Amino acid sequence: MSATTATEVAIRPFRFEASQSDLDELRRRLQATRWPSKELVKDGSQGVQLATIQSLCRYWATDYDWRKAEAKLNALPQFQTEIDGVDIHFIHVKSRHEKALPLIITHGWPGSVFELLGVIGPLTDPTAHGGKAEDAFHLVLPSLPGYGFSGQPPEVGWGPGRIAGAWAELMSRLGYSRYVAQGGDQGASVTDAMGRLAPKGLLGIHLNLLSAFPTAVQAAIFAGYFPAPEGLLKRLAVAFVAAGADKEPKAANATAAVFRRGYLVEQGEHPQTVGYALTDSPVGLAAWMLDHDPDSYEKISRLFLDGAPTGGLTRDHVVDNVTLYWLTGTATSAARIYWEETQGILAALKSGQAPPKLSLPVAFTVFPNEIIQAPRSWAEKVYPNLIYFNEAGTGGHFAAWEQPEIFSEELRAAFRSLRSGR
Amino acid sequence: MSKGKVETVTRPPTSTSDNIRPFRVNVPEEQLADLRRRIAATRWPERETVADDSQGVRLATVQELARYWTDYDWRTCETKLNALPQFLMEIDGLDIHFIHVRSKHENALPLIVTHGWPGSIIEQLKIIDPLTNPAAHGATGSDAFDMVIPSIPGHGFSAKPTSTGWDPLRIARTWIELMRRLGYTRYVAQGGDWGAAITQLMGVEAPPGLLAIHTNMPGTVPDDLWQGVQSGAPAPAGLSAEERRAYEQLHDFFADHVAYAVEMNKRPQTLYGIADSPVGLAAWMLDHDPKSYELIARAFAGNPGGLSRDDVLDNITLYWLTNTGISSARLYWENKFGFFNVQGVKIPVGVSVFPDELYEAPRSWAERAYPKLIHYNRLPAGGHFAAWEQPALFSDEMRATFRSLR
């Protein structure tokens, strides 16, 4: 963050209007898609099924209207500001309630600010959504560097730690001196890093994914479970599982399975390689983004095959998000965050340096269909100052997107105790 | 695409077996125009943020490949292929494509050579003449081979399986049947990459006519080291210098260069982008292993080694025109066998170690892996695509390996 002082600190209003030629070109490509042969199985075990992606493609090329998504975004106060050399895009919605608590929520991969639109109403205007005025939040929803309308970092180093620093600067630039932070998926890594950075004003964090694999793994390694301080995610997974398998076999197996997901290994190792196909083929991009985890894939697949929405998740939601990646050409830059994260872990392992302790208050919600049902014992181990732990009744990896009401209620409950005593 | 159009050929099939049809490649002009259109319309990502290939295939390399691809002439490759006797034979419900070149020498030894991924029969074209017509290549007629070069199911002009189960063992058994139907009662087999896996399984099956096998990517890692090398454990004490080097080569490969294989093993169908984007397919295929990537990147930077730009594009274009990016990837999904560990081949085996292969199998491991090791040699040059990169060295290795079996 040393460059910050020299940075242009202006905050500029932002609107986006895709050019008609870009939208026409997208439709042209969708219609010209060359398909592979059908998978040889009757389930999702070989990857995204042809019928699902063809149905998505049909909807995308015919009925879908990006202008509606654009209008939804442009109805919100959006801004860009340059931090650490990268233009950061964010939505900033202030509550009308005076004592609202500022909250920065970070999306993940393959998500975007679109994941979070459903929680803006409930969190900024709780009285209209069955909540109380004293539960209100001011919301800051940034796009990760390399994602959506944020700039694509032209250099290495933009892992979760550097992003956390940028978010702290953003909140300070917005004049927030007391605030909280939330994240799932990559957003959880960034939010965890913010907690460790503990910038002035950050009161606590909430996570809906145990992002602190690296921390837990490093703990396992330093405890002697792991033979050598080198290697990649796969080896980290081995160590992680070794550290907890005896006590929490279900969660440990789920964790190990995460590290065997193709997208994660590819994006961690060679994001540029897969980026060419994803940047050139909209259907290739959509399929890659659908294949995040079995639960969300099943839900999205049903949307397109049966038209059955899951919670708040609709076909438009899914296609809005994919179209944002397409129009901004960010498949490769978004994938690169996995590479950055991997490099960061390797560097930490090599240096033997433990990450800074996270002593700020941490709240955690487990959604039942999340990739890993993090046991309370793991959360407690990673976050000694765990102020809140709850298992929500329903919801999966894209919790805010699928279940905005439940997600909002979790945030109200998680942060309630941090509002007092100001 | 539809497969190449079948036309009559002047050369009759050389076997009395049933169900064999001559095959020629004839890609409709419209498909070539569509390919050129797609390449020209490529939407590019931004450049990698590093000054090396540590984030994958570099933008400058793929852009140079794409530029050359629009000048490139597939018809030259097609003519080369159609100058060779090619056939389709239905085996186990699937049309198998193969090149079948008989030597003019009477006592030629039949040899079936199998390609791998991301390869094809294109890898083997340069060794056909040296092996079938050795006298023209500084060797003697007594070293001649009759050659059978099949396309793996789901690859090139072989059909794509429509049900599961086409794993390397089933392919090995199909090859045995192919050789039987061609009337070969005494033959040998060779392969690298998938071809090595398939050829070794042919060796394990040990059908009566199979005299010996040769591989340039042998499975020699001892059982007690196999788990450690995959999971990233450091090399144990007590290894010789050669063994330690081999261990570390594989160790690094599993750590940094297996993502493509993990994706194809877990989620081959998800790779829709490589069916829809020629440049996406090319980049995916270039990212096999660091040494072959460097070799290919140098070729497109104007400094070709064992592979020319046309070599590389012949192969990629074959994948594109047959739309086999995903059907070929499915072999990783099917596979349950290890590439580098001991498979239990009891018949005679020859091993050639090329220096830029994924690992350099030590003689000590090869001797333990193959109780009847009839040939072991370390070559001065060549890598993963040995036959393609170093056809003369590779042909010499075939002659030396199989000489004693004639």
PDB file of N, CA and C in Angstrom, chain A residues 224-287:
ATOM      1  N   GLY A 224       4.053 -29.981  12.429  1.00  0.00           N
ATOM      2  CA  GLY A 224       4.850 -31.136  12.058  1.00  0.00           C
ATOM      3  C   GLY A 224       4.111 -32.216  11.288  1.00  0.00           C
ATOM      4  N   TYR A 225       2.918 -31.874  10.792  1.00  0.00           N
ATOM      5  CA  TYR A 225       2.192 -32.878  10.034  1.00  0.00           C
ATOM      6  C   TYR A 225       2.714 -33.029   8.619  1.00  0.00           C
ATOM      7  N   PHE A 226       3.471 -32.075   8.196  1.00  0.00           N
ATOM      8  CA  PHE A 226       3.809 -31.980   6.787  1.00  0.00           C
ATOM      9  C   PHE A 226       5.310 -32.050   6.610  1.00  0.00           C
ATOM     10  N   PRO A 227       5.786 -32.836   5.663  1.00  0.00           N
ATOM     11  CA  PRO A 227       7.215 -33.098   5.579  1.00  0.00           C
ATOM     12  C   PRO A 227       8.088 -31.941   5.116  1.00  0.00           C
ATOM     13  N   ALA A 228       7.618 -31.111   4.196  1.00  0.00           N
ATOM     14  CA  ALA A 228       8.541 -30.118   3.651  1.00  0.00           C
ATOM     15  C   ALA A 228       7.810 -28.837   3.290  1.00  0.00           C
ATOM     16  N   PRO A 229       8.441 -27.692   3.497  1.00  0.00           N
ATOM     17  CA  PRO A 229       7.778 -26.429   3.200  1.00  0.00           C
ATOM     18  C   PRO A 229       7.834 -26.095   1.719  1.00  0.00           C
ATOM     19  N   GLU A 230       7.233 -26.908   0.892  1.00  0.00           N
ATOM     20  CA  GLU A 230       7.193 -26.607  -0.535  1.00  0.00           C
ATOM     21  C   GLU A 230       6.029 -27.366  -1.139  1.00  0.00           C
ATOM     22  N   GLY A 231       5.637 -26.997  -2.326  1.00  0.00           N
ATOM     23  CA  GLY A 231       4.557 -27.725  -2.966  1.00  0.00           C
ATOM     24  C   GLY A 231       3.369 -26.852  -3.243  1.00  0.00           C
ATOM     25  N   LEU A 232       2.337 -27.424  -3.801  1.00  0.00           N
ATOM     26  CA  LEU A 232       1.172 -26.656  -4.216  1.00  0.00           C
ATOM     27  C   LEU A 232      -0.062 -27.042  -3.427  1.00  0.00           C
ATOM     28  N   LEU A 233      -1.194 -26.546  -3.885  1.00  0.00           N
ATOM     29  CA  LEU A 233      -2.442 -26.745  -3.158  1.00  0.00           C
ATOM     30  C   LEU A 233      -2.703 -28.197  -2.794  1.00  0.00           C
ATOM     31  N   LYS A 234      -2.359 -29.065  -3.735  1.00  0.00           N
ATOM     32  CA  LYS A 234      -2.584 -30.474  -3.494  1.00  0.00           C
ATOM     33  C   LYS A 234      -1.884 -30.930  -2.213  1.00  0.00           C
ATOM     34  N   ARG A 235      -0.667 -30.475  -2.071  1.00  0.00           N
ATOM     35  CA  ARG A 235       0.086 -30.883  -0.880  1.00  0.00           C
ATOM     36  C   ARG A 235      -0.493 -30.239   0.367  1.00  0.00           C
ATOM     37  N   LEU A 236      -0.964 -29.008   0.188  1.00  0.00           N
ATOM     38  CA  LEU A 236      -1.576 -28.335   1.319  1.00  0.00           C
ATOM     39  C   LEU A 236      -2.806 -29.106   1.763  1.00  0.00           C
ATOM     40  N   ALA A 237      -3.541 -29.600   0.776  1.00  0.00           N
ATOM     41  CA  ALA A 237      -4.740 -30.362   1.103  1.00  0.00           C
ATOM     42  C   ALA A 237      -4.373 -31.606   1.896  1.00  0.00           C
ATOM     43  N   VAL A 238      -3.302 -32.220   1.494  1.00  0.00           N
ATOM     44  CA  VAL A 238      -2.847 -33.414   2.207  1.00  0.00           C
ATOM     45  C   VAL A 238      -2.584 -33.070   3.668  1.00  0.00           C
ATOM     46  N   ALA A 239      -1.905 -31.958   3.859  1.00  0.00           N
ATOM     47  CA  ALA A 239      -1.573 -31.546   5.222  1.00  0.00           C
ATOM     48  C   ALA A 239      -2.824 -31.199   6.008  1.00  0.00           C
ATOM     49  N   PHE A 240      -3.721 -30.491   5.338  1.00  0.00           N
ATOM     50  CA  PHE A 240      -4.936 -30.040   5.988  1.00  0.00           C
ATOM     51  C   PHE A 240      -5.760 -31.240   6.438  1.00  0.00           C
ATOM     52  N   VAL A 241      -5.889 -32.165   5.541  1.00  0.00           N
ATOM     53  CA  VAL A 241      -6.658 -33.355   5.865  1.00  0.00           C
ATOM     54  C   VAL A 241      -5.964 -34.136   6.970  1.00  0.00           C
ATOM     55  N   ALA A 242      -4.665 -34.213   6.857  1.00  0.00           N
ATOM     56  CA  ALA A 242      -3.916 -34.932   7.879  1.00  0.00           C
ATOM     57  C   ALA A 242      -4.148 -34.332   9.257  1.00  0.00           C
ATOM     58  N   ALA A 243      -4.332 -33.012   9.273  1.00  0.00           N
ATOM     59  CA  ALA A 243      -4.495 -32.327  10.548  1.00  0.00           C
ATOM     60  C   ALA A 243      -5.855 -32.564  11.186  1.00  0.00           C
ATOM     61  N   GLY A 244      -6.859 -32.860  10.365  1.00  0.00           N
ATOM     62  CA  GLY A 244      -8.190 -32.928  10.960  1.00  0.00           C
ATOM     63  C   GLY A 244      -8.971 -34.185  10.652  1.00  0.00           C
ATOM     64  N   ALA A 245      -8.415 -35.038   9.871  1.00  0.00           N
ATOM     65  CA  ALA A 245      -9.180 -36.174   9.368  1.00  0.00           C
ATOM     66  C   ALA A 245      -9.685 -37.078  10.489  1.00  0.00           C
ATOM     67  N   ASP A 246      -8.883 -37.216  11.522  1.00  0.00           N
ATOM     68  CA  ASP A 246      -9.283 -38.149  12.579  1.00  0.00           C
ATOM     69  C   ASP A 246     -10.502 -37.642  13.340  1.00  0.00           C
ATOM     70  N   LYS A 247     -10.614 -36.307  13.463  1.00  0.00           N
ATOM     71  CA  LYS A 247     -11.709 -35.755  14.265  1.00  0.00           C
ATOM     72  C   LYS A 247     -12.930 -35.413  13.431  1.00  0.00           C
ATOM     73  N   GLU A 248     -12.729 -34.945  12.230  1.00  0.00           N
ATOM     74  CA  GLU A 248     -13.842 -34.449  11.424  1.00  0.00           C
ATOM     75  C   GLU A 248     -13.760 -35.043  10.024  1.00  0.00           C
ATOM     76  N   PRO A 249     -13.957 -36.343   9.907  1.00  0.00           N
ATOM     77  CA  PRO A 249     -13.718 -36.966   8.608  1.00  0.00           C
ATOM     78  C   PRO A 249     -14.595 -36.399   7.487  1.00  0.00           C
ATOM     79  N   LYS A 250     -15.852 -36.033   7.801  1.00  0.00           N
ATOM     80  CA  LYS A 250     -16.740 -35.563   6.742  1.00  0.00           C
ATOM     81  C   LYS A 250     -16.246 -34.234   6.182  1.00  0.00           C
ATOM     82  N   ALA A 251     -15.944 -33.316   7.078  1.00  0.00           N
ATOM     83  CA  ALA A 251     -15.450 -32.006   6.647  1.00  0.00           C
ATOM     84  C   ALA A 251     -14.084 -32.143   5.985  1.00  0.00           C
ATOM     85  N   ALA A 252     -13.273 -33.041   6.523  1.00  0.00           N
ATOM     86  CA  ALA A 252     -11.937 -33.229   5.954  1.00  0.00           C
ATOM     87  C   ALA A 252     -12.028 -33.785   4.537  1.00  0.00           C
ATOM     88  N   ASN A 253     -12.933 -34.739   4.346  1.00  0.00           N
ATOM     89  CA  ASN A 253     -13.092 -35.297   3.001  1.00  0.00           C
ATOM     90  C   ASN A 253     -13.619 -34.247   2.037  1.00  0.00           C
ATOM     91  N   ALA A 254     -14.560 -33.439   2.514  1.00  0.00           N
ATOM     92  CA  ALA A 254     -15.098 -32.375   1.664  1.00  0.00           C
ATOM     93  C   ALA A 254     -13.992 -31.403   1.276  1.00  0.00           C
ATOM     94  N   THR A 255     -13.134 -31.108   2.245  1.00  0.00           N
ATOM     95  CA  THR A 255     -12.026 -30.194   1.972  1.00  0.00           C
ATOM     96  C   THR A 255     -11.080 -30.789   0.942  1.00  0.00           C
ATOM     97  N   ALA A 256     -10.778 -32.053   1.133  1.00  0.00           N
ATOM     98  CA  ALA A 256      -9.886 -32.716   0.176  1.00  0.00           C
ATOM     99  C   ALA A 256     -10.512 -32.688  -1.215  1.00  0.00           C
ATOM    100  N   ALA A 257     -11.841 -32.902  -1.277  1.00  0.00           N
ATOM    101  CA  ALA A 257     -12.527 -32.914  -2.574  1.00  0.00           C
ATOM    102  C   ALA A 257     -12.440 -31.548  -3.250  1.00  0.00           C
ATOM    103  N   VAL A 258     -12.510 -30.489  -2.442  1.00  0.00           N
ATOM    104  CA  VAL A 258     -12.403 -29.141  -3.015  1.00  0.00           C
ATOM    105  C   VAL A 258     -11.084 -28.993  -3.750  1.00  0.00           C
ATOM    106  N   PHE A 259     -10.029 -29.520  -3.138  1.00  0.00           N
ATOM    107  CA  PHE A 259      -8.711 -29.371  -3.740  1.00  0.00           C
ATOM    108  C   PHE A 259      -8.509 -30.279  -4.953  1.00  0.00           C
ATOM    109  N   ARG A 260      -9.494 -31.140  -5.207  1.00  0.00           N
ATOM    110  CA  ARG A 260      -9.423 -31.951  -6.419  1.00  0.00           C
ATOM    111  C   ARG A 260     -10.301 -31.389  -7.530  1.00  0.00           C
ATOM    112  N   ARG A 261     -10.989 -30.277  -7.270  1.00  0.00           N
ATOM    113  CA  ARG A 261     -11.829 -29.705  -8.314  1.00  0.00           C
ATOM    114  C   ARG A 261     -10.941 -29.213  -9.446  1.00  0.00           C
ATOM    115  N   GLY A 262     -11.340 -29.553 -10.674  1.00  0.00           N
ATOM    116  CA  GLY A 262     -10.504 -29.200 -11.813  1.00  0.00           C
ATOM    117  C   GLY A 262     -10.276 -27.711 -11.957  1.00  0.00           C
ATOM    118  N   TYR A 263     -11.341 -26.918 -11.781  1.00  0.00           N
ATOM    119  CA  TYR A 263     -11.213 -25.478 -12.017  1.00  0.00           C
ATOM    120  C   TYR A 263     -10.206 -24.873 -11.044  1.00  0.00           C
ATOM    121  N   LEU A 264     -10.222 -25.391  -9.814  1.00  0.00           N
ATOM    122  CA  LEU A 264      -9.365 -24.814  -8.792  1.00  0.00           C
ATOM    123  C   LEU A 264      -7.904 -25.125  -9.092  1.00  0.00           C
ATOM    124  N   VAL A 265      -7.654 -26.354  -9.493  1.00  0.00           N
ATOM    125  CA  VAL A 265      -6.277 -26.748  -9.802  1.00  0.00           C
ATOM    126  C   VAL A 265      -5.781 -25.983 -11.032  1.00  0.00           C
ATOM    127  N   GLU A 266      -6.634 -25.901 -12.055  1.00  0.00           N
ATOM    128  CA  GLU A 266      -6.223 -25.219 -13.290  1.00  0.00           C
ATOM    129  C   GLU A 266      -5.999 -23.721 -13.054  1.00  0.00           C
ATOM    130  N   GLN A 267      -6.921 -23.092 -12.338  1.00  0.00           N
ATOM    131  CA  GLN A 267      -6.792 -21.643 -12.128  1.00  0.00           C
ATOM    132  C   GLN A 267      -5.646 -21.327 -11.177  1.00  0.00           C
ATOM    133  N   GLY A 268      -5.347 -22.256 -10.289  1.00  0.00           N
ATOM    134  CA  GLY A 268      -4.225 -22.045  -9.388  1.00  0.00           C
ATOM    135  C   GLY A 268      -2.896 -22.243 -10.093  1.00  0.00           C
ATOM    136  N   GLU A 269      -2.879 -23.149 -11.066  1.00  0.00           N
ATOM    137  CA  GLU A 269      -1.616 -23.471 -11.736  1.00  0.00           C
ATOM    138  C   GLU A 269      -1.404 -22.617 -12.991  1.00  0.00           C
ATOM    139  N   HIS A 270      -2.331 -22.711 -13.947  1.00  0.00           N
ATOM    140  CA  HIS A 270      -2.161 -22.040 -15.236  1.00  0.00           C
ATOM    141  C   HIS A 270      -3.419 -21.282 -15.670  1.00  0.00           C
ATOM    142  N   PRO A 271      -3.751 -20.195 -14.993  1.00  0.00           N
ATOM    143  CA  PRO A 271      -4.983 -19.466 -15.352  1.00  0.00           C
ATOM    144  C   PRO A 271      -4.972 -18.941 -16.784  1.00  0.00           C
ATOM    145  N   GLN A 272      -3.795 -18.600 -17.277  1.00  0.00           N
ATOM    146  CA  GLN A 272      -3.729 -18.025 -18.622  1.00  0.00           C
ATOM    147  C   GLN A 272      -4.131 -19.058 -19.673  1.00  0.00           C
ATOM    148  N   THR A 273      -3.767 -20.313 -19.439  1.00  0.00           N
ATOM    149  CA  THR A 273      -4.023 -21.347 -20.439  1.00  0.00           C
ATOM    150  C   THR A 273      -5.514 -21.529 -20.686  1.00  0.00           C
ATOM    151  N   VAL A 274      -6.272 -21.634 -19.623  1.00  0.00           N
ATOM    152  CA  VAL A 274      -7.710 -21.863 -19.806  1.00  0.00           C
ATOM    153  C   VAL A 274      -8.389 -20.561 -20.212  1.00  0.00           C
ATOM    154  N   GLY A 275      -7.735 -19.447 -19.935  1.00  0.00           N
ATOM    155  CA  GLY A 275      -8.328 -18.145 -20.240  1.00  0.00           C
ATOM    156  C   GLY A 275      -8.621 -17.923 -21.712  1.00  0.00           C
ATOM    157  N   TYR A 276      -7.803 -18.519 -22.589  1.00  0.00           N
ATOM    158  CA  TYR A 276      -8.027 -18.272 -24.022  1.00  0.00           C
ATOM    159  C   TYR A 276      -9.390 -18.784 -24.464  1.00  0.00           C
ATOM    160  N   ALA A 277      -9.722 -19.996 -24.076  1.00  0.00           N
ATOM    161  CA  ALA A 277     -11.008 -20.568 -24.490  1.00  0.00           C
ATOM    162  C   ALA A 277     -12.166 -19.818 -23.843  1.00  0.00           C
ATOM    163  N   LEU A 278     -11.968 -19.389 -22.595  1.00  0.00           N
ATOM    164  CA  LEU A 278     -13.061 -18.731 -21.873  1.00  0.00           C
ATOM    165  C   LEU A 278     -13.302 -17.314 -22.391  1.00  0.00           C
ATOM    166  N   THR A 279     -12.262 -16.690 -22.910  1.00  0.00           N
ATOM    167  CA  THR A 279     -12.405 -15.330 -23.410  1.00  0.00           C
ATOM    168  C   THR A 279     -12.977 -15.319 -24.820  1.00  0.00           C
ATOM    169  N   ASP A 280     -12.810 -16.430 -25.531  1.00  0.00           N
ATOM    170  CA  ASP A 280     -13.208 -16.495 -26.941  1.00  0.00           C
ATOM    171  C   ASP A 280     -14.558 -17.183 -27.142  1.00  0.00           C
ATOM    172  N   SER A 281     -14.992 -17.958 -26.166  1.00  0.00           N
ATOM    173  CA  SER A 281     -16.217 -18.744 -26.324  1.00  0.00           C
ATOM    174  C   SER A 281     -17.174 -18.468 -25.167  1.00  0.00           C
ATOM    175  N   PRO A 282     -18.302 -17.791 -25.430  1.00  0.00           N
ATOM    176  CA  PRO A 282     -19.228 -17.504 -24.321  1.00  0.00           C
ATOM    177  C   PRO A 282     -19.788 -18.772 -23.680  1.00  0.00           C
ATOM    178  N   VAL A 283     -20.046 -19.782 -24.487  1.00  0.00           N
ATOM    179  CA  VAL A 283     -20.549 -21.030 -23.930  1.00  0.00           C
ATOM    180  C   VAL A 283     -19.452 -21.715 -23.104  1.00  0.00           C
ATOM    181  N   GLY A 284     -18.219 -21.639 -23.584  1.00  0.00           N
ATOM    182  CA  GLY A 284     -17.110 -22.190 -22.814  1.00  0.00           C
ATOM    183  C   GLY A 284     -16.981 -21.499 -21.464  1.00  0.00           C
ATOM    184  N   LEU A 285     -17.172 -20.191 -21.467  1.00  0.00           N
ATOM    185  CA  LEU A 285     -17.119 -19.416 -20.225  1.00  0.00           C
ATOM    186  C   LEU A 285     -18.252 -19.828 -19.288  1.00  0.00           C
ATOM    187  N   ALA A 286     -19.462 -19.922 -19.831  1.00  0.00           N
ATOM    188  CA  ALA A 286     -20.621 -20.254 -18.992  1.00  0.00           C
ATOM    189  C   ALA A 286     -20.446 -21.632 -18.360  1.00  0.00           C
ATOM    190  N   ALA A 287     -20.000 -22.604 -19.141  1.00  0.00           N
ATOM    191  CA  ALA A 287     -19.836 -23.960 -18.614  1.00  0.00           C
ATOM    192  C   ALA A 287     -18.787 -23.971 -17.507  1.00  0.00           C
TER     193      ALA A 287
END
